[in-house]
mmCIF file of C-alpha atoms in Angstrom:
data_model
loop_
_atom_site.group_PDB
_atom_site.id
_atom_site.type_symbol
_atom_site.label_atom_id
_atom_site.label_comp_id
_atom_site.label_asym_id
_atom_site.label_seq_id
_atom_site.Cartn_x
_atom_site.Cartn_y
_atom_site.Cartn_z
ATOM 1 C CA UNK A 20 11.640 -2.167 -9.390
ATOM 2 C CA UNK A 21 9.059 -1.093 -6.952
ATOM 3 C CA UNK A 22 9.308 -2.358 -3.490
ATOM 4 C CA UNK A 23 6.704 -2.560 -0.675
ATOM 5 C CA UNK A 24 6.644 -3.013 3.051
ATOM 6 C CA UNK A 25 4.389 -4.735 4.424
ATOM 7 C CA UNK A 26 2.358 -7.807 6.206
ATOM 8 C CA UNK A 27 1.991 -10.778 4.886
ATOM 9 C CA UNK A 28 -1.847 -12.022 4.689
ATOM 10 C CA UNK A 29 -3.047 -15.204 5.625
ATOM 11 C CA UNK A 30 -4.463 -16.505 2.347
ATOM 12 C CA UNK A 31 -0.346 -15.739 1.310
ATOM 13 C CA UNK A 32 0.750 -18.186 3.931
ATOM 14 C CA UNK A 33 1.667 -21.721 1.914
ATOM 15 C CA UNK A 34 3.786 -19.870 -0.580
ATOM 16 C CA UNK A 35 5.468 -17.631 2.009
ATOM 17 C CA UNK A 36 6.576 -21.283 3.992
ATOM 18 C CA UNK A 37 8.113 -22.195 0.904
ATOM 19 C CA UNK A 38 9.978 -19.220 0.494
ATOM 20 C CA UNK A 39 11.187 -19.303 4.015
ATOM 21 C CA UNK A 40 12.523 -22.978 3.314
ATOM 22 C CA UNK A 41 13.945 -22.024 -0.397
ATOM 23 C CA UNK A 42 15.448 -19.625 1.348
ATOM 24 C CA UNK A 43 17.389 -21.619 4.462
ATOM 25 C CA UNK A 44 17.520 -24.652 2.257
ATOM 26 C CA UNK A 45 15.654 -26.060 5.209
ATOM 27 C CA UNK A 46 13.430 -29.117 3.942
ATOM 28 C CA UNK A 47 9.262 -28.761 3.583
ATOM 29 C CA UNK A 48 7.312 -27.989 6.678
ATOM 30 C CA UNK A 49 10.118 -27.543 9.370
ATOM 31 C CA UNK A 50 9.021 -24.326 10.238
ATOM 32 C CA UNK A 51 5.801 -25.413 11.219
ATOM 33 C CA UNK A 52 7.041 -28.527 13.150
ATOM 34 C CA UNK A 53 10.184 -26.469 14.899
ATOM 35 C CA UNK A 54 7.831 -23.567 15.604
ATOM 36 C CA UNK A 55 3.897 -24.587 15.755
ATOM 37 C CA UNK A 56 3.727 -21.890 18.213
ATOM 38 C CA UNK A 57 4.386 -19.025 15.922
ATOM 39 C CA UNK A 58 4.219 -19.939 12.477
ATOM 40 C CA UNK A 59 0.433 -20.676 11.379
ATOM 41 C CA UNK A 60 -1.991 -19.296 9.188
ATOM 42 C CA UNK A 61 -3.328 -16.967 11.592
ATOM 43 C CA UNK A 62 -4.111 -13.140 11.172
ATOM 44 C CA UNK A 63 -3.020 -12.642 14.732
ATOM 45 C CA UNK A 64 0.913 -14.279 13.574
ATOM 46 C CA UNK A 65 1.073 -12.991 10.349
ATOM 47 C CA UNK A 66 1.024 -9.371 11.196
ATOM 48 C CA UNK A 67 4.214 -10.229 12.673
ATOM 49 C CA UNK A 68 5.838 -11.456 9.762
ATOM 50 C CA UNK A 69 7.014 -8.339 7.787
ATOM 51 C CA UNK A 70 7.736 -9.363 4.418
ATOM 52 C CA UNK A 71 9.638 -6.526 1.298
ATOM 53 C CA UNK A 72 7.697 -7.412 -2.095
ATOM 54 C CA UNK A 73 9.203 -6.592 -4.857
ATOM 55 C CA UNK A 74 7.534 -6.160 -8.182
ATOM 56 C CA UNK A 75 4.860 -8.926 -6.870
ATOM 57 C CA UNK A 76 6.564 -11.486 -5.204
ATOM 58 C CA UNK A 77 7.614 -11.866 -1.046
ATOM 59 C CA UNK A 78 11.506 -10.755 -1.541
ATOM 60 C CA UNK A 79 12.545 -10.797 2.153
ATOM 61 C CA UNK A 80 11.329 -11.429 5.471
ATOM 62 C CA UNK A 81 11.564 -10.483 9.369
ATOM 63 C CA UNK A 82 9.283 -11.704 12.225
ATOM 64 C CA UNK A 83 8.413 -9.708 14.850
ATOM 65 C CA UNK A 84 7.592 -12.266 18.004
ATOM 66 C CA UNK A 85 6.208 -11.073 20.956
ATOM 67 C CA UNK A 86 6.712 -12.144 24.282
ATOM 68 C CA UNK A 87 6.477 -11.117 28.020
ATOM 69 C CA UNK A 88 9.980 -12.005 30.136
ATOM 70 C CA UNK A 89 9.782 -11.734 33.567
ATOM 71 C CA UNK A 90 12.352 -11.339 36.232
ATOM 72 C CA UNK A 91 10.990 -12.088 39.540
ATOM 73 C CA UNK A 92 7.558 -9.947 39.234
ATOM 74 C CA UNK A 93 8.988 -7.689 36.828
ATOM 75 C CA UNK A 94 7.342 -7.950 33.190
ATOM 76 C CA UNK A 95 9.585 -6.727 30.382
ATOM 77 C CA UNK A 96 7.922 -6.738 26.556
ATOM 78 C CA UNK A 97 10.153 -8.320 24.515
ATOM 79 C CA UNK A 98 9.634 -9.038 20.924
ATOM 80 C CA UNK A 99 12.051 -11.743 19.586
ATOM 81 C CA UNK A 100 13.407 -11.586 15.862
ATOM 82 C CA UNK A 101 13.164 -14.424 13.509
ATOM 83 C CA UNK A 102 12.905 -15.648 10.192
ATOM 84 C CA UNK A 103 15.091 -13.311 8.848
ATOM 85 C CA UNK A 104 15.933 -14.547 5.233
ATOM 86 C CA UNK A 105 16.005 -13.250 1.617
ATOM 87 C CA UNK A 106 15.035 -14.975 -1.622
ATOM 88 C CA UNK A 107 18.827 -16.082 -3.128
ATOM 89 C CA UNK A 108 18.047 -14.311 -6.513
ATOM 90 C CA UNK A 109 17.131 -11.129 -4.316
ATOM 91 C CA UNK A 110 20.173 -10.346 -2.393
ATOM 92 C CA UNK A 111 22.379 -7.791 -2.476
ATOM 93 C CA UNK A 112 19.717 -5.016 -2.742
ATOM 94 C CA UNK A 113 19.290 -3.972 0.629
ATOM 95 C CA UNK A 114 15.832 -5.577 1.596
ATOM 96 C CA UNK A 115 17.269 -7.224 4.975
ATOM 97 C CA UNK A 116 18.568 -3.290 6.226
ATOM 98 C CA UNK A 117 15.641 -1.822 5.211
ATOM 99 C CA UNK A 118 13.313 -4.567 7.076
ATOM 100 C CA UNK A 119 15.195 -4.666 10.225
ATOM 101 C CA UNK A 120 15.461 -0.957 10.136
ATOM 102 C CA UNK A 121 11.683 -1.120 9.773
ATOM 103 C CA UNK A 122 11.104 -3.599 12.809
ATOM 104 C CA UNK A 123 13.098 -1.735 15.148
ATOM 105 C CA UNK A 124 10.801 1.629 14.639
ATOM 106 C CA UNK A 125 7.752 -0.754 14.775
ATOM 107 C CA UNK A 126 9.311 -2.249 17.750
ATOM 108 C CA UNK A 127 9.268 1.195 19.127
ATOM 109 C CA UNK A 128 5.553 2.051 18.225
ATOM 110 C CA UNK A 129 4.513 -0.896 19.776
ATOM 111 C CA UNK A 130 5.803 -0.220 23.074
ATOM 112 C CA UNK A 131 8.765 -3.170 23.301
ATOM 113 C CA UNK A 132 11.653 -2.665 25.758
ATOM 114 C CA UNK A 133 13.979 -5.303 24.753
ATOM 115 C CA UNK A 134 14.755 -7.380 21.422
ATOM 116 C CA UNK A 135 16.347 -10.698 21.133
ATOM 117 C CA UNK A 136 17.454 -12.986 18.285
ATOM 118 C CA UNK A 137 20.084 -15.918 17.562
ATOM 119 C CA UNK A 138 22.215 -15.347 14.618
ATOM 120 C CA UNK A 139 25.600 -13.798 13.292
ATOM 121 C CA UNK A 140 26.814 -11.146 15.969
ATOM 122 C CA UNK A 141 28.859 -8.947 13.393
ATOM 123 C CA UNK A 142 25.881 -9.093 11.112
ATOM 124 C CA UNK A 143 23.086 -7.968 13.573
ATOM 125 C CA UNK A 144 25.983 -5.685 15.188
ATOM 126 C CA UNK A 145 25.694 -3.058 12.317
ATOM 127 C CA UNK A 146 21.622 -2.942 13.348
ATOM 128 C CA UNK A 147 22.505 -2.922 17.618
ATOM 129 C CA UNK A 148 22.255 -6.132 18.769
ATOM 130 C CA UNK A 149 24.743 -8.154 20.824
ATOM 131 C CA UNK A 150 25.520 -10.872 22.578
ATOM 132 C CA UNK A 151 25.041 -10.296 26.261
ATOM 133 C CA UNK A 152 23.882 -11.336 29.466
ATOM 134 C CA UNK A 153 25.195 -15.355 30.893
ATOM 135 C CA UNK A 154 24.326 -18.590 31.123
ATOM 136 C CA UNK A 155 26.200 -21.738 31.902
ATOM 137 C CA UNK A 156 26.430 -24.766 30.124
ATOM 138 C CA UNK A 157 26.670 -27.906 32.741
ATOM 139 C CA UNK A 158 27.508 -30.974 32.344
ATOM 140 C CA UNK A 159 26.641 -33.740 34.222
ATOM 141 C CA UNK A 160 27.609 -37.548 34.990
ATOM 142 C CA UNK A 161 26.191 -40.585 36.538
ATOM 143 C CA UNK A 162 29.316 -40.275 38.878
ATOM 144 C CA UNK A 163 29.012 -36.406 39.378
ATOM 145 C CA UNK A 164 25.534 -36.850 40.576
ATOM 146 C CA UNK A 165 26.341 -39.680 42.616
ATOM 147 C CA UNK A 166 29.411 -38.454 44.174
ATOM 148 C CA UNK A 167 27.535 -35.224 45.344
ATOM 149 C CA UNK A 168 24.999 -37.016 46.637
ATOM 150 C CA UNK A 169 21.818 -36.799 44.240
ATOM 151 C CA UNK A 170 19.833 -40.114 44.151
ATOM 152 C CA UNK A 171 17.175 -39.775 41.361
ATOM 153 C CA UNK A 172 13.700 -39.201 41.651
ATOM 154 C CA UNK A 173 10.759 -40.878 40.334
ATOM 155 C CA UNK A 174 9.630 -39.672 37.614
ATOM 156 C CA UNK A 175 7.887 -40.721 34.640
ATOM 157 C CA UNK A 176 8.246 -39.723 30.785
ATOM 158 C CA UNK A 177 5.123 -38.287 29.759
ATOM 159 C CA UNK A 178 2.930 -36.925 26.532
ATOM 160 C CA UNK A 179 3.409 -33.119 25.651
ATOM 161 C CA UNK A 180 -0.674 -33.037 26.447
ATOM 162 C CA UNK A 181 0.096 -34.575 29.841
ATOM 163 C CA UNK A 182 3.278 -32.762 31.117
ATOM 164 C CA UNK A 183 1.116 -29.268 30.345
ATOM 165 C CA UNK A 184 -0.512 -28.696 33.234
ATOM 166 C CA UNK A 185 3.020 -30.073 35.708
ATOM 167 C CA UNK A 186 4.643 -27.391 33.721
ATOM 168 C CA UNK A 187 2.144 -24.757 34.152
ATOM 169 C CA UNK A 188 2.727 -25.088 38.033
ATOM 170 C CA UNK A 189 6.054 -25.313 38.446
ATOM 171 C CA UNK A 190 7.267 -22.672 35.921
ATOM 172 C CA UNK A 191 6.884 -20.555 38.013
ATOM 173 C CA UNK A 192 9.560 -21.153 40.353
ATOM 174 C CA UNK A 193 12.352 -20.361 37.613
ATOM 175 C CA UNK A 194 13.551 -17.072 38.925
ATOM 176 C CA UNK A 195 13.664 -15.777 34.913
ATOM 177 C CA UNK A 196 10.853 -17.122 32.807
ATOM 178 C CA UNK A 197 8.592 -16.581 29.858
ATOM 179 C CA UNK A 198 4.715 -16.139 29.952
ATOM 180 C CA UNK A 199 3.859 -19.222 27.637
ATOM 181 C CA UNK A 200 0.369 -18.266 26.584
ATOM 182 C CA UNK A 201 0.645 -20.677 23.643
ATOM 183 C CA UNK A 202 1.970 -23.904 25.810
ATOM 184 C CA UNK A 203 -0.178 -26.358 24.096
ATOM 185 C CA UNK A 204 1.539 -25.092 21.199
ATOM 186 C CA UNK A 205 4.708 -24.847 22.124
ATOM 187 C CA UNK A 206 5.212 -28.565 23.709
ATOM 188 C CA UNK A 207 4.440 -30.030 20.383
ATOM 189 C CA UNK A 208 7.696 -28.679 18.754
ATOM 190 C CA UNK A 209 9.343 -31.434 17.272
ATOM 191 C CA UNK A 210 12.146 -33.963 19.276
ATOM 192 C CA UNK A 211 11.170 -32.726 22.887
ATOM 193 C CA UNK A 212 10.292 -35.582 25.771
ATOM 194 C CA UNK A 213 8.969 -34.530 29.153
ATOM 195 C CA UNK A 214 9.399 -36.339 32.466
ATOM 196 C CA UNK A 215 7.032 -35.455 34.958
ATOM 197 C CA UNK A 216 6.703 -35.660 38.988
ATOM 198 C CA UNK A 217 5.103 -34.135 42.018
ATOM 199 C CA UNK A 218 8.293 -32.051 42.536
ATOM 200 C CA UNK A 219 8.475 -30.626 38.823
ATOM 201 C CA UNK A 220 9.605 -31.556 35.241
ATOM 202 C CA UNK A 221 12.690 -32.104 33.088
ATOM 203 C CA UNK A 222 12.185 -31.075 29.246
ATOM 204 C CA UNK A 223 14.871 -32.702 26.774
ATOM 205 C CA UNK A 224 15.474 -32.928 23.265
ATOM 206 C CA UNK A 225 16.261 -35.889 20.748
ATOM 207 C CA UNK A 226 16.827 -39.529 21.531
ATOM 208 C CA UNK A 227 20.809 -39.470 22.913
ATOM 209 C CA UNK A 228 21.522 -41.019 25.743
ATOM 210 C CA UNK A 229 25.295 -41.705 25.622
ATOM 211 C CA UNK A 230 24.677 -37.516 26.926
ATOM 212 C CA UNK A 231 21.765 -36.105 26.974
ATOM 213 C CA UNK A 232 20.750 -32.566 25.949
ATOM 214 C CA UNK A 233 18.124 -31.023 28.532
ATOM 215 C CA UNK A 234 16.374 -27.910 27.510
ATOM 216 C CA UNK A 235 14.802 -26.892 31.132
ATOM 217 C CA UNK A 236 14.260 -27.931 34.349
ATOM 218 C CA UNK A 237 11.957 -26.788 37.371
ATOM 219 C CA UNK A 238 11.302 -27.838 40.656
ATOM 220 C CA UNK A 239 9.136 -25.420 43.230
ATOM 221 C CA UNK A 240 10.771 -28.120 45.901
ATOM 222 C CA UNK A 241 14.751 -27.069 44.836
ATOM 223 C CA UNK A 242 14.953 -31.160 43.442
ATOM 224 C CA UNK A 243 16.368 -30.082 40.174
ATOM 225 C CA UNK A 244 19.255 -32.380 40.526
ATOM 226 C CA UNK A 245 16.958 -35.144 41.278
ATOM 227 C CA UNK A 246 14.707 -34.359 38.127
ATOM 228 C CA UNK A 247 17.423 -34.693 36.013
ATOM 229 C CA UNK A 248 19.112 -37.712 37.453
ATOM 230 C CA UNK A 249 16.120 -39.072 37.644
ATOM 231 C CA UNK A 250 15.256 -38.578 33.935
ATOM 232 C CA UNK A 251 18.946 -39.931 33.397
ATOM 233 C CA UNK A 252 18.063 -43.072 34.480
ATOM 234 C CA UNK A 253 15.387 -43.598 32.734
ATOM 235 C CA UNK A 254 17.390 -42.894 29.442
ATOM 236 C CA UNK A 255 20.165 -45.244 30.847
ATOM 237 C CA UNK A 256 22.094 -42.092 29.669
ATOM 238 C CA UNK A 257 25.814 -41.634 31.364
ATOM 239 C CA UNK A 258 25.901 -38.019 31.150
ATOM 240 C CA UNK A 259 23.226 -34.914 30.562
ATOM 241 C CA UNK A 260 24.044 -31.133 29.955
ATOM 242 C CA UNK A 261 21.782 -28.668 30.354
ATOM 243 C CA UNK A 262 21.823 -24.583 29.918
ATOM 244 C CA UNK A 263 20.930 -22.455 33.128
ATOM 245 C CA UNK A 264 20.469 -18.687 33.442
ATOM 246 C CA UNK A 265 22.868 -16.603 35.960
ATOM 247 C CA UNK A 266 20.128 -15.485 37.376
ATOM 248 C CA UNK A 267 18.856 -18.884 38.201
ATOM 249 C CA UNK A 268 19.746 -18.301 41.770
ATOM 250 C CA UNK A 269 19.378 -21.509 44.133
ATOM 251 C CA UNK A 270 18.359 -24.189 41.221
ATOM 252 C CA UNK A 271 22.037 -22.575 39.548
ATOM 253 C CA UNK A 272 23.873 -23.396 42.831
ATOM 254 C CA UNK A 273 21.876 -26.538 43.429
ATOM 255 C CA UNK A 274 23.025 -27.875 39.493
ATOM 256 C CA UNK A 275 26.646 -26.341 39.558
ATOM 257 C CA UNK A 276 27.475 -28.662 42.528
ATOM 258 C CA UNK A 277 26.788 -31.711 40.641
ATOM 259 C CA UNK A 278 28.424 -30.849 37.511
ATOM 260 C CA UNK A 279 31.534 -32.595 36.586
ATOM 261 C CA UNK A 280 32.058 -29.365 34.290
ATOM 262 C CA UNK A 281 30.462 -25.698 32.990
ATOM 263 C CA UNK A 282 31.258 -23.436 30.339
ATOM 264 C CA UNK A 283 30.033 -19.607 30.068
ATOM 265 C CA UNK A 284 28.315 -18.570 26.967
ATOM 266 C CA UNK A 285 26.198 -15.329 26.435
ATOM 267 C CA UNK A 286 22.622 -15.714 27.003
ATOM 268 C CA UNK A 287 20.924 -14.389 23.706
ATOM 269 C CA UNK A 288 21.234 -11.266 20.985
ATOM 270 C CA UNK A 289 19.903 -8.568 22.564
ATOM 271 C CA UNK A 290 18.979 -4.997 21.244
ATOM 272 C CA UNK A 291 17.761 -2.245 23.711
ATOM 273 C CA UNK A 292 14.389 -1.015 22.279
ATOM 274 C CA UNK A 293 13.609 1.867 24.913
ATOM 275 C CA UNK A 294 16.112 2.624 27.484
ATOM 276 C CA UNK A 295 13.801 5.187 29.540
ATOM 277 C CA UNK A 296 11.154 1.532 29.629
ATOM 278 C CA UNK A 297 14.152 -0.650 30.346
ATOM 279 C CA UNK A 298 14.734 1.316 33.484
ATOM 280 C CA UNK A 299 11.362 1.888 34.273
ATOM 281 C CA UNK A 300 10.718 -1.327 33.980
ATOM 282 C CA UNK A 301 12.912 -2.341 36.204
ATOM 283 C CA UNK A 302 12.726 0.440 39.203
ATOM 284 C CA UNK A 303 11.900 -1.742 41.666
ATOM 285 C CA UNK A 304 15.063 -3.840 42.057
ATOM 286 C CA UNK A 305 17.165 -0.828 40.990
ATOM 287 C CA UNK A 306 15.360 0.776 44.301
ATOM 288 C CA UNK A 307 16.589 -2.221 45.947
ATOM 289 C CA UNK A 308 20.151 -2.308 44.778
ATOM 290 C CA UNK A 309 20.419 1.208 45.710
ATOM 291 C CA UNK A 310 20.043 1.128 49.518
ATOM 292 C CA UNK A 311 23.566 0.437 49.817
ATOM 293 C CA UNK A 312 24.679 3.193 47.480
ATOM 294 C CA UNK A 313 26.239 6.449 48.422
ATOM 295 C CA UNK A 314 25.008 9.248 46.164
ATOM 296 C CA UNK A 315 25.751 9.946 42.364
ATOM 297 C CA UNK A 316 23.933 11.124 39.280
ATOM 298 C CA UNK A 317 24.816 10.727 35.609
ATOM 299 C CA UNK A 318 23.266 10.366 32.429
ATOM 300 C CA UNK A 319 23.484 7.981 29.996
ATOM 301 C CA UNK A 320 22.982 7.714 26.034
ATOM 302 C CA UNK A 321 22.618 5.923 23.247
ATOM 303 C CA UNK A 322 23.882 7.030 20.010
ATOM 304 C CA UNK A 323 22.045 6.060 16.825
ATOM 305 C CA UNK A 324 21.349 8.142 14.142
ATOM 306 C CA UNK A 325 17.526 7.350 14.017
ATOM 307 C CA UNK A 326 16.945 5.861 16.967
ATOM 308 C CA UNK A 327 18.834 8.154 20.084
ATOM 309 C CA UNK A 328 18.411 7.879 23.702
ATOM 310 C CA UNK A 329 19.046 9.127 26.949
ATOM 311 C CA UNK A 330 18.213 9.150 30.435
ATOM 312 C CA UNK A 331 19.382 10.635 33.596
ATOM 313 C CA UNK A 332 19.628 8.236 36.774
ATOM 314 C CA UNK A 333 20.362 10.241 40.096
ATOM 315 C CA UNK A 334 20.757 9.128 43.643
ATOM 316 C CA UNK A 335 20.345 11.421 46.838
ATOM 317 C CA UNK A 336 19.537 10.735 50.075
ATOM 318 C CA UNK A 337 18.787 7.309 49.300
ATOM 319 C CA UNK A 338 15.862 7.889 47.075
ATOM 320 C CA UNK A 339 16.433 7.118 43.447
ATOM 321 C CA UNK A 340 15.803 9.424 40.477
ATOM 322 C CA UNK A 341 15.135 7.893 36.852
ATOM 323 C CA UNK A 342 14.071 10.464 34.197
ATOM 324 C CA UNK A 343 14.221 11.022 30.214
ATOM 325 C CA UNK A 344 17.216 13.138 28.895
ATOM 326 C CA UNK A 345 20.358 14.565 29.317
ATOM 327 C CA UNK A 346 19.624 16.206 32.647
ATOM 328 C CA UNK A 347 23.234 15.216 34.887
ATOM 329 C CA UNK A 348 27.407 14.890 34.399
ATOM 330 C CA UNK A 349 28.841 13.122 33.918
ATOM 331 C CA UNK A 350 27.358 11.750 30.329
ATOM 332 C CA UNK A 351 28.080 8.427 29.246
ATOM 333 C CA UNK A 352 27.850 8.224 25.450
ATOM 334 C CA UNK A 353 28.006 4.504 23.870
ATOM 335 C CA UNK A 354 26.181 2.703 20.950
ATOM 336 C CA UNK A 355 23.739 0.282 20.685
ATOM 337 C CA UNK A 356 26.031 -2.866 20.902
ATOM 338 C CA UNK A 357 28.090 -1.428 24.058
ATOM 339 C CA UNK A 358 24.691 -0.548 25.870
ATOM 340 C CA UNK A 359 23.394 -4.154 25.688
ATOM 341 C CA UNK A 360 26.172 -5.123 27.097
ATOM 342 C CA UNK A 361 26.982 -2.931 29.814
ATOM 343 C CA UNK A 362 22.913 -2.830 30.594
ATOM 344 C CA UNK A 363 21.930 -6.809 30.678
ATOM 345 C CA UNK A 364 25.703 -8.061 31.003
ATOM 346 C CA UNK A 365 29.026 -8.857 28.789
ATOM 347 C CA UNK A 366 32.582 -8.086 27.807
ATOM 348 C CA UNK A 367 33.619 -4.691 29.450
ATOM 349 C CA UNK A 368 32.733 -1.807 27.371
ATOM 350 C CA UNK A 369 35.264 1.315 26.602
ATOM 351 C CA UNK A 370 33.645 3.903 28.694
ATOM 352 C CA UNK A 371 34.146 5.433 31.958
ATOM 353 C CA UNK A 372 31.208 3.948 34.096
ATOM 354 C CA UNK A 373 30.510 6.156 37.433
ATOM 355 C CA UNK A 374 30.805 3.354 40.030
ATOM 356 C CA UNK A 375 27.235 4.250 41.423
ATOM 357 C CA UNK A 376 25.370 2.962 38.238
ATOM 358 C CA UNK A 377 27.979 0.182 37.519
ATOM 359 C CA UNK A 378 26.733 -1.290 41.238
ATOM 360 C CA UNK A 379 22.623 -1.079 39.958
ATOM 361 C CA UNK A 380 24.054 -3.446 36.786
ATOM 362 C CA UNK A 381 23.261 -5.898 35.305
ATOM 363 C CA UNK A 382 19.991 -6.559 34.730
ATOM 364 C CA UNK A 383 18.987 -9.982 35.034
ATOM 365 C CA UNK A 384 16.933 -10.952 31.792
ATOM 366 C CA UNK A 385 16.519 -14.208 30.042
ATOM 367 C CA UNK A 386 14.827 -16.357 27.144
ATOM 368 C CA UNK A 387 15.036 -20.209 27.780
ATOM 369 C CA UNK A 388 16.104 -22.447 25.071
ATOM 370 C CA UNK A 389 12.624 -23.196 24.752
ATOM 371 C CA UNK A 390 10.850 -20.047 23.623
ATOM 372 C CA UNK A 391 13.772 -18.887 21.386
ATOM 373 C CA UNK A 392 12.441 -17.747 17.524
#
């Protein structure tokens, strides 16, 4: 059996849809209508999907999906993870390992900081991703609303062609966000409706209105609450829920006051790609969080048999140190999993955390709902 690594081409792309659907026992085309912005027969998307042949014939598959996340004006690479299936007759033979083993050095080449995917946490576990980071799931009433004293705004439903260029300007107030260079693309996924207004947009899914599901919402003028009632009424719906970041700052405290209930859930699957990048990346608000500190050093690392890291973060004097290595004590050893969650937020990890670096942590980072792979 001789097995290959590799690309898949373009002119390969009908037949590798079908095994992606043979595969999920999803039925014909869904991939395409669920994600029109990243599966196509493009050479610029199927470079990204890494496919195992064996003896011939596309045996496995993992996408590699890039994206830029930003928090505030910080840009973090991320490439998102998805697709990940095997042909049923060729299971068991260690294609999926070897793949994701494969994506996470090419992730690494390429010059990613983060990963992020939505599946099984004890089966991505063995490869270092984990649940972490937080968002809250809110739920809202007609009578929530009303009692805290939202009246609705005016808005209108609109056409994915016609709610591009509302969402395009008020994005940007979502404290964590994705740069959607592929919009057009990514409003026509299937079962979304937009409602539209001079103070922002609502984005839901499906046709319920006994209780809504709303994907996003974003209002430069803080009228999130509004937006949402708003697009309640119009659905005659009695109650919405909706999924907001953490780190969604004033629209999160605007929403939470309205909701008649929230639940905490982690935010998405995260694998650390480059520590030294991750904290480079995000020097500036460390800088920030730091003012307050008195001084420590200590270095922390990532064990991994193919894939270790360290990095030394000191403060003195109120200036800030980040470098590559082993360079301070004490040393904080922990894997993959345990990293992502001390780093971007979770469960409490067994290790002894000098207090210093626990204070620069977490690190706000999020994917919405909406540009998950």
């Amino acid at each position: 059996m001789q097995v290959v690594i590799r690309s898949l081409r373009p002119d390969e792309f009908d037949s590798f849809m079908l095994f992606l659907e043979r595969s999920y026992g999803h039925s014909r085309g869904l991939f395409v209508r669920e994600y029109p912005h990243l599966y196509a027969p493009r050479e610029d998307f199927c470079r990204n999907f890494m496919v195992a042949e064996e003896d011939g014939r596309i045996a496995a598959h993992v996408g590699i999906f890039p994206m830029t996340v930003l928090a505030g004006d910080i840009l973090i690479p991320l490439a998102g993870i998805g697709g990940v299936a095997t042909a049923p007759e060729c299971r068991g033979r260690n294609h999926m390992s070897t793949l994701l083993r494969h994506a996470i050095r090419r992730m690494r080449a390429e010059g990613y900081t983060v990963s992020g995917l939505g599946g099984d946490r004890q089966r991505y576990n063995a490869f270092g991703w984990e649940w972490s980071g937080l968002v809250y799931g809110l739920r809202f009433t007609t009578r929530s609303m009303t009692k805290a004293g939202v009246r609705p705004a005016a808005v209108r439903e609109a056409l994915s062609e016609e709610a591009i260029p509302v969402i395009e300007a008020h994005q940007r107030s979502m404290t964590c966000r994705v740069e959607r260079h592929a919009l057009d693309l990514l409003v026509k996924k299937q079962n979304l409706r937009f409602w539209i207004s001079d103070d922002g947009y609502v984005i839901g899914a499906g046709e319920n209105r006994s209780s809504h599901s709303f994907l996003e919402v974003a209002s430069a003028a803080g009228a999130e609450p509004e937006l949402i009632m708003g697009a309640m009424e119009r659905l005659y719906a009695g109650e919405g829920t909706i999924m907001v970041s953490a780190w969604a700052g004033g629209a999160l405290a605007r929403l939470m006051r309205c909701a008649v209930s929230w639940t905490g859930y982690p935010d998405w699957c995260y694998r650390i790609v480059s520590l030294e990048s991750l904290f480079e990346r995000f020097r500036p608000l460390l800088e920030k969080r730091a003012e307050a500190l008195a001084d420590f050093e200590c270095s922390l690392a990532i064990r991994d048999e193919e894939f270790p890291e360290a990095v030394t973060v000191c403060l003195r004097g109120g200036r800030l140190e980040i470098r590559p290595g082993i360079g301070a004590r004490p040393l904080i050893e922990l894997d993959a999993v345990s990293a992502a969650r001390m780093l971007l937020g979770g469960p409490e990890i067994q290790a002894e955390v000098p207090s210093g670096l626990k204070n620069l942590l977490p690190l706000p980072l999020h994917v919405p709902p909406l540009d998950h792979v």
